[in-house]
Coordinates of C-alpha atoms in Angstrom, one line a residue:
M1 CA 122.9 80.7 107.1
Y2 CA 119.8 81.4 105.1
L3 CA 117.3 79.7 102.8
P4 CA 115.3 81.1 99.9
R5 CA 112.0 82.6 101.0
N6 CA 110.2 80.6 98.4
A7 CA 111.7 77.3 99.6
A8 CA 109.3 74.3 99.4
T9 CA 109.2 74.1 103.3
P10 CA 108.2 77.4 104.9
I11 CA 111.0 77.8 107.3
S12 CA 113.2 80.6 108.5
V13 CA 116.7 80.5 109.8
G14 CA 117.9 81.7 113.2
V15 CA 116.6 81.8 116.7
L16 CA 117.4 85.0 118.6
T17 CA 119.1 84.3 122.0
C18 CA 120.0 86.9 124.6
L19 CA 123.5 86.3 125.8
S20 CA 123.5 88.8 128.7
S21 CA 121.2 91.0 130.8
S22 CA 122.9 94.0 129.3
G23 CA 121.0 93.5 126.1
M24 CA 123.9 92.2 123.9
C25 CA 122.4 89.6 121.7
G26 CA 123.8 86.7 119.7
W27 CA 122.3 84.5 117.1
V28 CA 122.0 80.8 117.0
A29 CA 121.6 79.4 113.5
A30 CA 118.8 76.8 113.3
A31 CA 116.1 76.0 110.8
V32 CA 112.7 76.4 112.6
P33 CA 109.1 76.7 111.4
R34 CA 108.3 80.4 110.8
R35 CA 105.6 80.1 113.5
A36 CA 108.4 79.6 116.0
D37 CA 110.1 82.9 115.0
R38 CA 107.7 84.8 117.2
R39 CA 109.1 83.1 120.3
A40 CA 112.4 84.9 119.7
G41 CA 113.0 87.2 122.6
C42 CA 115.3 90.1 123.3
Q43 CA 113.5 93.1 124.6
G44 CA 114.3 96.4 123.0
L45 CA 116.2 95.1 120.0
A46 CA 116.9 98.0 117.8
G47 CA 118.6 96.0 115.0
I48 CA 122.1 97.2 115.9
T49 CA 124.5 97.4 118.7
H50 CA 127.8 99.0 118.1
G51 CA 131.3 98.8 119.5
F52 CA 133.2 95.7 120.5
R53 CA 130.2 93.9 121.8
G54 CA 129.3 92.8 118.4
E55 CA 126.2 93.5 116.5
A56 CA 122.8 92.1 116.9
A57 CA 122.0 92.7 113.2
V58 CA 119.0 92.0 111.1
L59 CA 117.9 93.4 107.7
E60 CA 114.9 95.3 108.9
P61 CA 111.4 95.5 107.3
G62 CA 111.9 96.7 103.7
G63 CA 115.4 95.1 103.5
I64 CA 117.2 95.2 100.2
A65 CA 114.3 93.7 98.5
P66 CA 111.4 93.7 101.0
T67 CA 109.1 90.8 101.3
G68 CA 106.8 92.7 103.7
P69 CA 107.2 93.8 107.3
R70 CA 106.7 91.3 110.1
R71 CA 106.7 92.2 113.8
W72 CA 108.8 89.9 115.9
A73 CA 108.7 89.8 119.7
G74 CA 111.3 92.2 121.0
G75 CA 112.2 93.7 117.7
D76 CA 111.6 94.1 114.0
G77 CA 112.4 91.4 111.5
S78 CA 111.5 90.7 107.9
G79 CA 112.6 89.1 104.7
G80 CA 115.6 90.5 102.9
Y81 CA 117.7 90.0 99.8
V82 CA 121.3 88.9 100.0
G83 CA 123.4 87.1 97.5
G84 CA 120.5 87.0 95.0
R85 CA 118.0 85.2 97.2
Y86 CA 115.1 86.2 99.4
Y87 CA 115.5 85.0 103.0
R88 CA 114.3 85.4 106.5
A89 CA 117.2 85.2 108.9
W90 CA 118.8 86.7 111.9
M91 CA 122.4 87.7 111.3
A92 CA 125.4 86.1 113.0
P93 CA 127.4 88.1 115.6
R94 CA 129.5 90.8 113.9
I95 CA 133.0 89.6 113.1
D96 CA 135.7 91.7 114.8
D97 CA 138.7 89.5 114.0
I98 CA 140.9 89.8 110.8
G99 CA 141.3 86.1 110.6
D100 CA 137.6 85.5 110.8
I101 CA 137.0 88.1 108.1
A102 CA 139.5 86.3 105.8
T103 CA 137.7 83.0 106.6
A104 CA 134.3 84.5 105.7
L105 CA 135.7 85.6 102.3
R106 CA 137.3 82.2 101.5
G107 CA 136.1 80.7 98.3
T108 CA 135.1 84.1 96.9
T109 CA 136.8 86.5 94.5
L110 CA 138.2 88.2 97.6
Q111 CA 140.0 85.2 98.9
G112 CA 143.7 86.0 99.6
H113 CA 143.3 89.8 99.5
P114 CA 145.0 91.6 102.4
V115 CA 142.6 92.6 105.2
E116 CA 143.6 95.4 107.5
E117 CA 141.9 97.0 110.5
G118 CA 140.5 100.4 109.6
P119 CA 139.3 103.4 111.7
G120 CA 136.0 103.3 113.5
H121 CA 135.9 99.5 113.9
T122 CA 136.0 98.9 110.1
F123 CA 138.0 96.4 108.2
V124 CA 139.6 97.3 104.8
V125 CA 140.1 94.7 102.0
E126 CA 142.9 95.9 99.8
E127 CA 144.4 95.2 96.4
V128 CA 140.9 94.9 94.7
D129 CA 141.0 95.2 90.9
P130 CA 139.1 98.5 90.1
G131 CA 137.8 96.8 87.0
R132 CA 135.9 94.2 89.0
L133 CA 134.2 96.4 91.6
L134 CA 130.8 94.9 91.3
D135 CA 132.0 91.3 91.5
A136 CA 134.1 92.1 94.6
W137 CA 131.3 94.0 96.3
Q138 CA 128.8 91.1 95.6
A139 CA 131.2 88.7 97.1
A140 CA 131.5 90.7 100.3
H141 CA 127.7 91.3 100.3
R142 CA 127.0 87.6 100.0
A143 CA 129.2 87.1 103.1
M144 CA 127.2 89.6 105.1
P145 CA 125.0 87.0 106.9
I146 CA 128.4 85.8 108.4
T147 CA 130.3 89.1 108.8
S148 CA 127.3 91.3 109.7
R149 CA 129.3 94.1 107.9
W150 CA 128.0 96.2 105.0
P151 CA 130.6 96.5 102.2
V152 CA 131.3 99.8 100.4
F153 CA 134.1 100.9 98.1
T154 CA 135.9 104.1 98.9
L155 CA 139.1 105.9 97.9
P156 CA 142.1 104.9 100.0
G157 CA 142.7 107.0 103.1
V158 CA 139.3 108.8 103.2
L159 CA 138.0 107.2 106.5
G160 CA 138.9 109.9 108.9
H161 CA 135.9 109.9 111.2
E162 CA 135.4 107.3 113.9
P163 CA 131.8 107.5 115.1
E164 CA 131.0 106.5 118.6
A165 CA 128.2 104.2 119.5
D166 CA 125.9 107.0 120.8
E167 CA 126.5 108.9 117.6
L168 CA 125.5 105.9 115.5
A169 CA 122.4 105.3 117.6
D170 CA 121.3 108.9 117.1
L171 CA 122.0 108.8 113.4
D172 CA 120.0 105.6 113.1
Q173 CA 117.0 107.1 115.0
V174 CA 117.1 110.4 112.9
A175 CA 117.3 108.4 109.6
R176 CA 114.0 106.7 110.5
T177 CA 112.1 110.0 111.1
L178 CA 113.8 112.8 109.1
D179 CA 112.3 113.9 105.8
P180 CA 115.5 114.1 103.7
W181 CA 113.8 116.2 101.1
S182 CA 113.4 119.0 103.6
V183 CA 117.2 119.2 103.6
Y184 CA 118.1 118.2 100.0
R185 CA 116.2 120.4 97.7
R186 CA 117.2 120.6 94.1
Y187 CA 118.7 123.9 93.3
R188 CA 117.2 125.3 90.1
R189 CA 116.1 128.7 88.9
D190 CA 112.5 128.3 88.1
D191 CA 112.7 130.9 85.3
V192 CA 109.7 132.3 83.5
Q193 CA 109.6 130.9 80.0
D194 CA 108.1 133.1 77.4
Q195 CA 106.8 131.8 74.0
G196 CA 110.2 132.0 72.5
G197 CA 111.8 130.1 75.3
V198 CA 109.2 127.3 75.0
E199 CA 109.7 127.1 71.3
R200 CA 113.4 126.8 71.5
Y201 CA 113.2 124.2 74.3
V202 CA 110.7 122.0 72.5
Q203 CA 112.5 122.3 69.2
T204 CA 115.7 121.2 70.9
F205 CA 114.3 118.1 72.6
L206 CA 111.1 117.1 70.8
G207 CA 111.4 118.6 67.4
D208 CA 109.7 121.3 65.3
D209 CA 106.4 119.3 64.9
M210 CA 105.7 119.5 68.7
V211 CA 106.0 123.3 69.0
T212 CA 102.4 124.2 68.2
R213 CA 101.1 121.7 70.6
A214 CA 103.4 122.9 73.4
I215 CA 102.3 126.5 72.9
E216 CA 98.6 125.5 72.9
E217 CA 98.8 123.4 76.1
L218 CA 101.3 125.5 78.1
T219 CA 100.0 128.9 77.0
P220 CA 103.2 130.8 77.8
P221 CA 104.4 132.5 79.8
T222 CA 105.0 129.5 81.9
T223 CA 107.8 128.2 84.2
S224 CA 110.8 126.0 83.6
A225 CA 109.4 123.4 86.0
A226 CA 106.0 123.3 84.2
L227 CA 107.8 123.0 80.8
Q228 CA 109.9 120.1 82.1
R229 CA 106.9 118.3 83.5
W230 CA 104.9 118.9 80.4
T231 CA 107.8 117.4 78.3
Y232 CA 107.9 114.3 80.5
D233 CA 104.2 113.7 80.5
T234 CA 104.1 114.2 76.7
L235 CA 106.9 111.7 76.2
I236 CA 105.7 108.9 78.4
A237 CA 102.3 109.1 76.5
D238 CA 104.0 108.5 73.1
G239 CA 106.4 105.6 73.0
Q240 CA 107.9 106.5 69.6
L241 CA 108.5 110.1 70.5
A242 CA 110.0 109.0 73.9
S243 CA 112.5 106.7 72.1
R244 CA 113.6 109.5 69.8
A245 CA 113.9 112.1 72.6
F246 CA 115.7 109.6 75.0
S247 CA 118.3 108.6 72.4
G248 CA 121.7 109.6 73.8
S249 CA 120.6 109.6 77.5
E250 CA 121.2 105.9 78.1
Y251 CA 124.4 106.8 79.9
L252 CA 122.4 108.1 82.9
V253 CA 121.9 104.6 84.3
G254 CA 123.9 101.4 84.2
T255 CA 127.4 100.7 85.3
A256 CA 129.1 101.9 82.1
R257 CA 129.1 105.4 83.5
W258 CA 130.4 104.4 86.9
H259 CA 133.7 105.9 88.0
T260 CA 136.6 103.5 88.5
P261 CA 139.5 105.1 90.3
P262 CA 143.0 103.6 89.7
Q263 CA 143.1 102.6 93.4
V264 CA 140.2 101.5 95.6
Q265 CA 139.6 99.9 99.0
L266 CA 136.6 97.8 100.1
V267 CA 135.5 98.9 103.5
L268 CA 133.5 96.5 105.7
L269 CA 131.4 98.7 107.9
P270 CA 130.6 97.5 111.5
T271 CA 126.9 97.5 110.7
T272 CA 124.4 95.9 108.3
S273 CA 122.5 99.1 108.1
Q274 CA 123.8 100.7 104.9
W275 CA 122.2 104.1 105.7
L276 CA 124.7 104.5 108.5
A277 CA 127.5 104.6 105.9
P278 CA 127.7 108.4 105.9
A279 CA 129.0 108.3 109.5
W280 CA 132.2 106.9 108.1
V281 CA 132.2 107.7 104.4
P282 CA 132.3 111.3 103.2
Y283 CA 130.2 112.8 100.4
F284 CA 130.5 116.4 99.3
E285 CA 126.8 117.1 99.2
A286 CA 126.5 116.0 102.8
D287 CA 128.8 118.8 104.0
R288 CA 125.8 121.0 105.0
D289 CA 123.6 121.5 108.0
N290 CA 121.9 118.1 108.7
G291 CA 123.5 116.8 105.5
I292 CA 124.7 113.5 107.0
P293 CA 121.4 112.6 108.7
A294 CA 119.5 113.6 105.6
L295 CA 121.7 111.4 103.4
A296 CA 121.3 108.5 105.8
A297 CA 117.5 109.0 105.6
A298 CA 117.6 109.2 101.8
I299 CA 119.6 105.9 101.5
R300 CA 117.2 104.2 103.9
Q301 CA 114.2 105.4 101.9
W302 CA 115.8 104.2 98.6
E303 CA 116.6 100.9 100.1
Q304 CA 113.0 100.3 101.3
R305 CA 111.3 101.5 98.2
W306 CA 113.7 100.6 95.4
G307 CA 115.9 97.9 96.9
A308 CA 118.9 100.3 96.4
A309 CA 122.3 99.2 97.7
L310 CA 125.2 101.5 98.2
I311 CA 128.2 100.1 96.3
A312 CA 130.7 102.9 96.2
A313 CA 131.3 106.4 97.6
W314 CA 134.1 108.4 95.9
G315 CA 133.8 111.6 97.8
T316 CA 131.9 113.5 95.1
M317 CA 130.1 110.4 93.7
L318 CA 127.8 107.7 94.9
Q319 CA 127.1 104.5 93.1
F320 CA 124.1 102.2 93.8
T321 CA 122.4 99.2 92.3
A322 CA 118.6 98.8 92.6
Q323 CA 116.4 95.8 92.7
R324 CA 113.3 97.6 91.5
R325 CA 112.7 100.2 88.8
P326 CA 110.1 103.0 89.2
Q327 CA 107.1 102.9 87.0
P328 CA 106.9 105.7 84.4
G329 CA 104.9 108.7 85.7
P330 CA 105.0 110.2 89.2
P331 CA 107.2 107.5 90.8
A332 CA 110.0 107.9 88.2
W333 CA 109.6 111.7 88.2
E334 CA 109.8 111.8 92.0
L335 CA 112.9 109.6 92.2
A336 CA 114.6 111.6 89.5
G337 CA 114.0 114.8 91.5
Q338 CA 115.4 113.2 94.6
Q339 CA 118.6 112.0 92.8
L340 CA 119.1 115.5 91.3
A341 CA 118.8 117.0 94.8
V342 CA 121.4 114.7 96.2
G343 CA 123.5 114.6 93.0
G344 CA 123.4 118.2 92.1
S345 CA 126.1 118.0 89.5
L346 CA 124.3 115.5 87.2
Q347 CA 124.1 117.2 83.8
C348 CA 120.7 116.3 82.6
E349 CA 117.1 117.3 82.6
Q350 CA 114.8 115.8 85.2
W351 CA 112.6 114.2 82.5
Q352 CA 115.7 112.5 81.0
L353 CA 116.7 111.0 84.3
A354 CA 113.1 110.0 85.1
M355 CA 113.0 108.1 81.8
A356 CA 116.4 106.5 82.3
L357 CA 115.5 105.2 85.8
T358 CA 112.7 103.1 84.3
R359 CA 115.3 101.4 82.1
G360 CA 118.3 100.6 84.3
D361 CA 119.3 99.0 87.6
A362 CA 122.4 101.0 88.4
W363 CA 122.5 104.6 89.7
F364 CA 125.2 107.3 89.5
L365 CA 125.0 110.4 91.7
H366 CA 127.5 113.2 91.4
D367 CA 128.0 116.4 93.4
R368 CA 131.2 118.4 93.1
P369 CA 132.5 121.8 94.4

């Protein structure tokens, strides 16, 4: 269904074909010169159509590992990253038949697993070994050009909401325009830190030999936010000091910290747009005004900027992989602040998470009552 973007012959896969005047689109798989892509036509393509009509799905500009936006006639299209390869391809029609889902998973680690219909036009792959979550997810993700369904692990029985097509369309539109950080703000008391507070903090995390410098540069009283940012900027400017201070914080990234419930289910959502997952999958921190749209917008931002992919949602926990790491400095600091806003129960300092995010490709967010 797709070819590597860096293939020797510059071709893309898939010619868009309108199947009806109502706007439902299907996809014809064919290798064509990229120049011909622009002849694809389907006015008003938004990237998704929901319900039983199937889904005219495409990984939009930015994708999971963006190769740069391209404007196609009648809609947006771009490179993407599926199954470990860059590609340019229009997706197949969404599969809505259990037998076809099983066929799409044949030859993968999910072959032979029971597949059941779930609520909200989802399918549920059962009896997955919790110890092999990432392998199973990758198998379902590699099949996405065929299924047009984004896979996500959840706890059994949590899919209670069945979103309607208009609800999903509204969520998709809002996710593209809403600033999620106007909704998710990290809760913290920006306490005033006197000289004694600064001394104790610096002694704890950086050592006695850094106290004098901290007092000279921060000139207390100062704020907790200023103290944290000074700590981060000081560490990233001194590799030896950073290694010493970061020791013990490695658990903040990587799959070793990922939660593995005793029973799981792999949900195949009826969309390739992972940011719509909150319409089906609950997350505790999203239980607030505009929480679901803001979470959708955050996931979309993270996908576009960092190649983040939602792997699992356990109610109070979210697990992602990322294709790109932030650079030390403002990018890592900003991303750490965002994750602490969405995962308010992470027990760490912002500078610790900012340093960790530059060293790992798996994220863990946690927010509990």
